[in-house]
PDB file of C-alpha atoms and ligand atoms in Angstrom:
ATOM      1  CA  MET A   6     -22.630 -27.113 -27.452  1.00  0.00           C
ATOM      2  CA  ASP A   7     -19.464 -29.138 -27.867  1.00  0.00           C
ATOM      3  CA  VAL A   8     -17.247 -26.825 -29.842  1.00  0.00           C
ATOM      4  CA  LYS A   9     -14.601 -29.439 -30.512  1.00  0.00           C
ATOM      5  CA  LYS A  10     -17.106 -31.706 -32.205  1.00  0.00           C
ATOM      6  CA  LEU A  11     -18.827 -28.874 -34.002  1.00  0.00           C
ATOM      7  CA  PHE A  12     -15.890 -27.349 -35.743  1.00  0.00           C
ATOM      8  CA  THR A  13     -14.712 -29.624 -38.495  1.00  0.00           C
ATOM      9  CA  SER A  14     -13.117 -28.062 -41.523  1.00  0.00           C
ATOM     10  CA  GLY A  15     -15.340 -27.413 -44.521  1.00  0.00           C
ATOM     11  CA  SER A  16     -18.478 -27.178 -42.411  1.00  0.00           C
ATOM     12  CA  CYS A  17     -20.307 -24.378 -40.641  1.00  0.00           C
ATOM     13  CA  PHE A  18     -19.332 -23.849 -36.991  1.00  0.00           C
ATOM     14  CA  PHE A  19     -22.969 -23.598 -35.971  1.00  0.00           C
ATOM     15  CA  CYS A  20     -25.050 -25.914 -38.175  1.00  0.00           C
ATOM     16  CA  GLN A  21     -22.307 -28.134 -39.673  1.00  0.00           C
ATOM     17  CA  LEU A  22     -23.624 -27.752 -43.209  1.00  0.00           C
ATOM     18  CA  LYS A  23     -20.983 -27.525 -45.916  1.00  0.00           C
ATOM     19  CA  THR A  24     -19.373 -24.115 -46.371  1.00  0.00           C
ATOM     20  CA  ASN A  25     -15.992 -22.693 -47.295  1.00  0.00           C
ATOM     21  CA  ASP A  26     -16.233 -20.158 -44.498  1.00  0.00           C
ATOM     22  CA  ALA A  27     -16.036 -20.658 -40.755  1.00  0.00           C
ATOM     23  CA  TRP A  28     -19.835 -20.407 -40.659  1.00  0.00           C
ATOM     24  CA  CYS A  29     -22.573 -20.290 -43.302  1.00  0.00           C
ATOM     25  CA  LYS A  30     -24.630 -17.343 -44.533  1.00  0.00           C
ATOM     26  CA  ASP A  31     -27.845 -18.490 -42.806  1.00  0.00           C
ATOM     27  CA  CYS A  32     -26.118 -18.832 -39.461  1.00  0.00           C
ATOM     28  CA  GLU A  33     -24.508 -15.444 -40.042  1.00  0.00           C
ATOM     29  CA  LYS A  34     -28.009 -13.943 -40.055  1.00  0.00           C
ATOM     30  CA  ASP A  35     -29.171 -16.003 -37.097  1.00  0.00           C
ATOM     31  CA  PHE A  36     -26.195 -15.936 -34.797  1.00  0.00           C
ATOM     32  CA  ILE A  37     -23.772 -13.107 -35.503  1.00  0.00           C
ATOM     33  CA  ARG A  38     -25.583 -10.243 -33.860  1.00  0.00           C
ATOM     34  CA  ASN A  39     -24.197  -6.823 -33.328  1.00  0.00           C
ATOM     35  CA  ALA A  40     -26.160  -4.604 -31.003  1.00  0.00           C
ATOM     36  CA  SER A  41     -26.232  -0.812 -31.264  1.00  0.00           C
ATOM     37  CA  ARG A  42     -23.594   0.554 -28.946  1.00  0.00           C
ATOM     38  CA  CYS A  43     -22.116   3.658 -27.395  1.00  0.00           C
ATOM     39  CA  PRO A  44     -19.600   4.843 -30.038  1.00  0.00           C
ATOM     40  CA  CYS A  45     -17.084   5.639 -27.333  1.00  0.00           C
ATOM     41  CA  CYS A  46     -16.907   2.641 -24.977  1.00  0.00           C
ATOM     42  CA  GLY A  47     -18.967   0.110 -26.940  1.00  0.00           C
ATOM     43  CA  GLN A  48     -21.493  -0.432 -24.165  1.00  0.00           C
ATOM     44  CA  LYS A  49     -24.829  -1.674 -25.535  1.00  0.00           C
ATOM     45  CA  ASN A  50     -27.514   0.998 -25.805  1.00  0.00           C
ATOM     46  CA  ALA A  51     -30.566   1.368 -27.966  1.00  0.00           C
ATOM     47  CA  GLU A  52     -29.829   4.752 -29.517  1.00  0.00           C
ATOM     48  CA  LYS A  53     -26.161   4.520 -30.499  1.00  0.00           C
ATOM     49  CA  HIS A  54     -25.665   7.629 -28.360  1.00  0.00           C
ATOM     50  CA  LEU A  55     -22.885   8.332 -25.931  1.00  0.00           C
ATOM     51  CA  CYS A  56     -23.766   6.345 -22.818  1.00  0.00           C
ATOM     52  CA  GLY A  57     -24.233   7.952 -19.424  1.00  0.00           C
ATOM     53  CA  ALA A  58     -20.892   6.661 -18.205  1.00  0.00           C
ATOM     54  CA  CYS A  59     -19.025   8.219 -21.132  1.00  0.00           C
ATOM     55  CA  LEU A  60     -20.925  11.505 -20.810  1.00  0.00           C
ATOM     56  CA  ASN A  61     -20.216  11.861 -17.122  1.00  0.00           C
ATOM     57  CA  LYS A  62     -16.935  10.187 -16.433  1.00  0.00           C
ATOM     58  CA  LYS A  63     -13.545  10.949 -17.804  1.00  0.00           C
ATOM     59  CA  THR A  64     -13.001   8.360 -20.471  1.00  0.00           C
ATOM     60  CA  PHE A  65      -9.705   7.506 -22.102  1.00  0.00           C
ATOM     61  CA  ILE A  66     -11.111   5.924 -25.247  1.00  0.00           C
ATOM     62  CA  THR A  67     -12.250   7.783 -28.383  1.00  0.00           C
ATOM     63  CA  THR A  68     -14.053   5.004 -30.273  1.00  0.00           C
ATOM     64  CA  THR A  69     -14.772   1.294 -29.853  1.00  0.00           C
ATOM     65  CA  GLU A  70     -15.455  -1.142 -32.695  1.00  0.00           C
ATOM     66  CA  VAL A  71     -16.498  -4.765 -32.165  1.00  0.00           C
ATOM     67  CA  VAL A  72     -17.480  -7.533 -34.574  1.00  0.00           C
ATOM     68  CA  PHE A  73     -20.302  -9.092 -32.591  1.00  0.00           C
ATOM     69  CA  SER A  74     -22.043  -9.321 -29.250  1.00  0.00           C
ATOM     70  CA  TYR A  75     -20.715 -11.790 -26.731  1.00  0.00           C
ATOM     71  CA  ASP A  76     -23.969 -13.726 -26.526  1.00  0.00           C
ATOM     72  CA  TYR A  77     -24.837 -17.349 -27.108  1.00  0.00           C
ATOM     73  CA  PRO A  78     -24.126 -18.954 -29.517  1.00  0.00           C
ATOM     74  CA  ALA A  79     -21.588 -16.567 -31.085  1.00  0.00           C
ATOM     75  CA  ASN A  80     -19.662 -16.552 -27.799  1.00  0.00           C
ATOM     76  CA  GLU A  81     -18.940 -20.241 -28.445  1.00  0.00           C
ATOM     77  CA  LEU A  82     -16.730 -19.119 -31.332  1.00  0.00           C
ATOM     78  CA  ILE A  83     -14.631 -17.098 -28.918  1.00  0.00           C
ATOM     79  CA  LYS A  84     -14.440 -19.954 -26.436  1.00  0.00           C
ATOM     80  CA  ALA A  85     -13.260 -22.280 -29.186  1.00  0.00           C
ATOM     81  CA  PHE A  86     -10.666 -19.715 -30.189  1.00  0.00           C
ATOM     82  CA  LYS A  87      -9.410 -19.111 -26.658  1.00  0.00           C
ATOM     83  CA  PHE A  88      -9.643 -22.469 -25.000  1.00  0.00           C
ATOM     84  CA  ASN A  89      -9.631 -25.104 -27.748  1.00  0.00           C
ATOM     85  CA  ASN A  90      -6.687 -23.798 -29.717  1.00  0.00           C
ATOM     86  CA  ARG A  91      -8.692 -22.770 -32.739  1.00  0.00           C
ATOM     87  CA  HIS A  92      -5.984 -20.294 -33.714  1.00  0.00           C
ATOM     88  CA  GLU A  93      -7.173 -20.063 -37.298  1.00  0.00           C
ATOM     89  CA  LEU A  94     -10.304 -18.279 -36.115  1.00  0.00           C
ATOM     90  CA  SER A  95      -8.154 -15.224 -35.392  1.00  0.00           C
ATOM     91  CA  ALA A  96      -7.802 -14.780 -39.165  1.00  0.00           C
ATOM     92  CA  VAL A  97     -11.578 -14.983 -39.628  1.00  0.00           C
ATOM     93  CA  PHE A  98     -12.260 -12.498 -36.839  1.00  0.00           C
ATOM     94  CA  ALA A  99      -9.584 -10.095 -38.010  1.00  0.00           C
ATOM     95  CA  GLU A 100     -10.867 -10.099 -41.577  1.00  0.00           C
ATOM     96  CA  ARG A 101     -14.356  -9.151 -40.422  1.00  0.00           C
ATOM     97  CA  LEU A 102     -13.064  -6.457 -38.155  1.00  0.00           C
ATOM     98  CA  ALA A 103     -10.860  -5.098 -40.937  1.00  0.00           C
ATOM     99  CA  ASN A 104     -13.820  -4.974 -43.346  1.00  0.00           C
ATOM    100  CA  LYS A 105     -15.794  -2.928 -40.822  1.00  0.00           C
ATOM    101  CA  LEU A 106     -12.906  -0.585 -40.203  1.00  0.00           C
ATOM    102  CA  LYS A 107     -12.171  -0.055 -43.898  1.00  0.00           C
ATOM    103  CA  LYS A 108     -15.640   1.448 -44.288  1.00  0.00           C
ATOM    104  CA  LYS A 109     -14.839   4.144 -41.768  1.00  0.00           C
ATOM    105  CA  THR A 110     -13.556   7.485 -42.910  1.00  0.00           C
ATOM    106  CA  GLU A 111     -11.780   8.337 -39.683  1.00  0.00           C
ATOM    107  CA  MET A 112      -8.023   8.480 -39.378  1.00  0.00           C
ATOM    108  CA  LEU A 113      -6.439   5.104 -38.706  1.00  0.00           C
ATOM    109  CA  PRO A 114      -3.958   4.731 -35.840  1.00  0.00           C
ATOM    110  CA  SER A 115      -0.239   4.452 -36.499  1.00  0.00           C
ATOM    111  CA  VAL A 116       0.202   1.374 -34.317  1.00  0.00           C
ATOM    112  CA  LEU A 117      -1.780  -1.567 -32.922  1.00  0.00           C
ATOM    113  CA  ILE A 118      -1.216  -2.608 -29.314  1.00  0.00           C
ATOM    114  CA  PRO A 119      -2.549  -6.051 -28.368  1.00  0.00           C
ATOM    115  CA  VAL A 120      -3.642  -6.242 -24.723  1.00  0.00           C
ATOM    116  CA  PRO A 121      -0.653  -7.949 -23.120  1.00  0.00           C
ATOM    117  CA  LEU A 122      -0.979 -11.104 -21.044  1.00  0.00           C
ATOM    118  CA  HIS A 123       1.112 -11.650 -17.936  1.00  0.00           C
ATOM    119  CA  LYS A 124       4.051 -13.881 -18.870  1.00  0.00           C
ATOM    120  CA  LYS A 125       2.836 -16.628 -16.523  1.00  0.00           C
ATOM    121  CA  ARG A 126      -0.594 -16.659 -18.143  1.00  0.00           C
ATOM    122  CA  GLN A 127       0.946 -16.584 -21.612  1.00  0.00           C
ATOM    123  CA  MET A 128       3.188 -19.512 -20.711  1.00  0.00           C
ATOM    124  CA  ILE A 129       0.189 -21.576 -19.630  1.00  0.00           C
ATOM    125  CA  ARG A 130      -1.884 -20.675 -22.671  1.00  0.00           C
ATOM    126  CA  GLY A 131       0.997 -20.795 -25.125  1.00  0.00           C
ATOM    127  CA  TYR A 132      -0.044 -17.689 -27.037  1.00  0.00           C
ATOM    128  CA  ASN A 133      -1.709 -14.304 -26.683  1.00  0.00           C
ATOM    129  CA  GLN A 134      -5.015 -14.342 -28.534  1.00  0.00           C
ATOM    130  CA  SER A 135      -5.079 -10.538 -28.860  1.00  0.00           C
ATOM    131  CA  LEU A 136      -1.670 -10.599 -30.498  1.00  0.00           C
ATOM    132  CA  GLU A 137      -2.884 -13.205 -33.002  1.00  0.00           C
ATOM    133  CA  ILE A 138      -5.783 -10.938 -33.962  1.00  0.00           C
ATOM    134  CA  ALA A 139      -3.549  -7.865 -34.117  1.00  0.00           C
ATOM    135  CA  ARG A 140      -1.119  -9.627 -36.481  1.00  0.00           C
ATOM    136  CA  HIS A 141      -3.864 -10.359 -38.995  1.00  0.00           C
ATOM    137  CA  LEU A 142      -5.450  -6.931 -38.603  1.00  0.00           C
ATOM    138  CA  GLY A 143      -2.125  -5.216 -39.133  1.00  0.00           C
ATOM    139  CA  LYS A 144      -1.684  -7.043 -42.434  1.00  0.00           C
ATOM    140  CA  HIS A 145      -5.192  -6.168 -43.627  1.00  0.00           C
ATOM    141  CA  LEU A 146      -4.921  -2.501 -42.744  1.00  0.00           C
ATOM    142  CA  GLY A 147      -1.216  -1.922 -43.295  1.00  0.00           C
ATOM    143  CA  ILE A 148      -0.598  -0.831 -39.700  1.00  0.00           C
ATOM    144  CA  GLU A 149       2.392  -1.919 -37.655  1.00  0.00           C
ATOM    145  CA  ILE A 150       1.859  -3.794 -34.408  1.00  0.00           C
ATOM    146  CA  ASN A 151       3.862  -3.306 -31.248  1.00  0.00           C
ATOM    147  CA  PRO A 152       3.423  -6.089 -28.707  1.00  0.00           C
ATOM    148  CA  SER A 153       6.279  -4.875 -26.496  1.00  0.00           C
ATOM    149  CA  LEU A 154       5.228  -1.236 -26.007  1.00  0.00           C
ATOM    150  CA  CYS A 155       3.551  -2.215 -22.769  1.00  0.00           C
ATOM    151  CA  SER A 156       3.482  -5.270 -20.570  1.00  0.00           C
ATOM    152  CA  ARG A 157       1.337  -6.793 -17.898  1.00  0.00           C
ATOM    153  CA  ILE A 158       3.219  -6.593 -14.623  1.00  0.00           C
ATOM    154  CA  LYS A 159       0.482  -7.856 -12.309  1.00  0.00           C
ATOM    155  CA  ASN A 160      -0.898 -11.361 -12.757  1.00  0.00           C
ATOM    156  CA  THR A 161      -4.468 -10.335 -11.998  1.00  0.00           C
ATOM    157  CA  ASP A 162      -7.357 -12.722 -11.431  1.00  0.00           C
ATOM    158  CA  PRO A 163      -9.340 -13.231 -14.645  1.00  0.00           C
ATOM    159  CA  GLN A 164     -11.953 -10.442 -14.741  1.00  0.00           C
ATOM    160  CA  SER A 165     -14.675 -12.945 -15.564  1.00  0.00           C
ATOM    161  CA  THR A 166     -14.255 -14.565 -12.136  1.00  0.00           C
ATOM    162  CA  LEU A 167     -14.854 -11.315 -10.243  1.00  0.00           C
ATOM    163  CA  PRO A 168     -17.953  -9.308  -9.359  1.00  0.00           C
ATOM    164  CA  VAL A 169     -18.320  -6.204 -11.535  1.00  0.00           C
ATOM    165  CA  LYS A 170     -17.649  -3.833  -8.630  1.00  0.00           C
ATOM    166  CA  THR A 171     -14.174  -5.158  -7.899  1.00  0.00           C
ATOM    167  CA  ARG A 172     -12.976  -5.433 -11.504  1.00  0.00           C
ATOM    168  CA  ARG A 173     -11.669  -1.900 -11.756  1.00  0.00           C
ATOM    169  CA  LYS A 174      -9.627  -2.317  -8.605  1.00  0.00           C
ATOM    170  CA  ASN A 175      -8.333  -5.684  -9.803  1.00  0.00           C
ATOM    171  CA  VAL A 176      -6.663  -4.174 -12.875  1.00  0.00           C
ATOM    172  CA  GLN A 177      -5.227  -1.072 -11.203  1.00  0.00           C
ATOM    173  CA  GLY A 178      -1.467  -1.046 -11.756  1.00  0.00           C
ATOM    174  CA  ALA A 179      -1.713  -4.132 -13.962  1.00  0.00           C
ATOM    175  CA  PHE A 180       0.243  -2.624 -16.877  1.00  0.00           C
ATOM    176  CA  ALA A 181       3.562  -0.863 -17.441  1.00  0.00           C
ATOM    177  CA  ILE A 182       4.806   1.085 -20.454  1.00  0.00           C
ATOM    178  CA  ASN A 183       8.241   0.162 -21.745  1.00  0.00           C
ATOM    179  CA  THR A 184       9.109   3.189 -23.836  1.00  0.00           C
ATOM    180  CA  GLN A 185       9.386   6.960 -23.638  1.00  0.00           C
ATOM    181  CA  ARG A 186       8.187   7.351 -27.222  1.00  0.00           C
ATOM    182  CA  ILE A 187       4.443   6.949 -27.198  1.00  0.00           C
ATOM    183  CA  PRO A 188       2.676   7.112 -30.581  1.00  0.00           C
ATOM    184  CA  LYS A 189       0.017   9.836 -30.811  1.00  0.00           C
ATOM    185  CA  HIS A 190      -2.746   7.574 -32.114  1.00  0.00           C
ATOM    186  CA  ILE A 191      -3.044   3.969 -30.946  1.00  0.00           C
ATOM    187  CA  ALA A 192      -5.596   1.194 -31.337  1.00  0.00           C
ATOM    188  CA  ILE A 193      -5.759  -1.335 -28.529  1.00  0.00           C
ATOM    189  CA  ILE A 194      -6.652  -4.824 -29.758  1.00  0.00           C
ATOM    190  CA  ASP A 195      -8.594  -7.192 -27.505  1.00  0.00           C
ATOM    191  CA  ASP A 196     -10.514 -10.410 -27.986  1.00  0.00           C
ATOM    192  CA  VAL A 197     -13.463  -9.984 -25.621  1.00  0.00           C
ATOM    193  CA  ILE A 198     -14.437  -6.914 -23.639  1.00  0.00           C
ATOM    194  CA  THR A 199     -16.653  -7.574 -20.645  1.00  0.00           C
ATOM    195  CA  THR A 200     -16.957  -4.481 -18.433  1.00  0.00           C
ATOM    196  CA  GLY A 201     -14.187  -2.564 -20.191  1.00  0.00           C
ATOM    197  CA  SER A 202     -12.175  -2.075 -16.982  1.00  0.00           C
ATOM    198  CA  THR A 203      -9.013  -3.701 -18.329  1.00  0.00           C
ATOM    199  CA  ILE A 204      -9.054  -1.728 -21.572  1.00  0.00           C
ATOM    200  CA  ASN A 205      -9.752   1.492 -19.746  1.00  0.00           C
ATOM    201  CA  GLU A 206      -6.868   0.985 -17.347  1.00  0.00           C
ATOM    202  CA  LEU A 207      -4.476   0.399 -20.240  1.00  0.00           C
ATOM    203  CA  ALA A 208      -5.877   3.414 -22.101  1.00  0.00           C
ATOM    204  CA  ARG A 209      -5.485   5.578 -18.984  1.00  0.00           C
ATOM    205  CA  LEU A 210      -1.825   4.658 -18.760  1.00  0.00           C
ATOM    206  CA  LEU A 211      -1.184   5.345 -22.458  1.00  0.00           C
ATOM    207  CA  LYS A 212      -2.973   8.684 -22.290  1.00  0.00           C
ATOM    208  CA  ASN A 213      -1.001   9.735 -19.221  1.00  0.00           C
ATOM    209  CA  ALA A 214       2.174   8.808 -21.085  1.00  0.00           C
ATOM    210  CA  GLY A 215       1.288  11.216 -23.898  1.00  0.00           C
ATOM    211  CA  CYS A 216      -0.907   9.344 -26.354  1.00  0.00           C
ATOM    212  CA  GLN A 217      -3.567  11.657 -27.769  1.00  0.00           C
ATOM    213  CA  ARG A 218      -6.097   9.260 -29.192  1.00  0.00           C
ATOM    214  CA  ILE A 219      -6.960   5.665 -28.347  1.00  0.00           C
ATOM    215  CA  ASP A 220      -9.380   3.503 -30.307  1.00  0.00           C
ATOM    216  CA  VAL A 221     -10.389   0.048 -29.164  1.00  0.00           C
ATOM    217  CA  TRP A 222     -10.964  -2.766 -31.641  1.00  0.00           C
ATOM    218  CA  ALA A 223     -12.233  -6.082 -30.325  1.00  0.00           C
ATOM    219  CA  ILE A 224     -13.918  -9.204 -31.576  1.00  0.00           C
ATOM    220  CA  ALA A 225     -16.775  -9.236 -29.124  1.00  0.00           C
ATOM    221  CA  ARG A 226     -18.223  -7.207 -26.294  1.00  0.00           C
ATOM    222  CA  ALA A 227     -20.700  -8.245 -23.672  1.00  0.00           C
TER     223      ALA A 227
HETATM  224 ZN1   ZN B  24     -24.629 -22.705 -40.573  1.00  0.00          ZN
HETATM  225 ZN1   ZN B  25     -19.979   4.715 -23.420  1.00  0.00          ZN
END
C-alpha cells in the first residue's frame, strides 16, 4: 500500500472514495478494529479481564485506552502519520480518542504527558508525534499538557528493531523527571504501543517520584 498515493484530500485513506473524513464509514467497519484488551495494560485478550502479567507483576499503570489495533491496514494510517508527515492525522486520532474517553465516568487526569523523544531523534523527525496528539487531546478534554515534565536522556534503539526480550533493558534509565512537583494523576500520551516496555518504564519513574495514578492513552496498540 503506497500511503502517499492513497491519501489525497477529500477521499478515503483506504478506498479513495469521496468522503469528508480521513476514511469512509464502510472502511471504518472493515479496517478500524479494536480488540478486547486488558483494562490495565491494554494487552489483547479475549475476556477483557486483567491479563496474567498485570495480575502477577507490579504494574505502574491503572488503565490503558487505545483507538485501534496496530494491524494491517489500519497500521498504515500510523505509518503515514509518523513517516510521511501526515501531521493532520493527529487531529483525527485525537478526536476519536477524546470521544472514547468522554464516555468514561472515571476521573480525568490533571495533566497530559506526551512520551518524550530524545532531542537527536526529534531533530531528525522534526516533531514529536505524541506531543501533536496530546495537544489536540488537551483541547478536546480541557486538560493541560506538560511536554517538559520529563525528558528522554538516553537515545535508545527504536524498540521495533529489537527482540521482545531485550526491550525492557533497552529503555531502562531512558527518562528523567525535571521537576519536584509531580501531579497526582497523569495520563501518558503515546502514538503506538508495542510491548509496553517504554510506557511502563516512564510510568515507573513517575510513580516513584510520587504520582499516584497513571493512565495511558494511545492511538494504537499491537
Ligand atoms: Zn473507504
Ligand atoms: Zn494487562
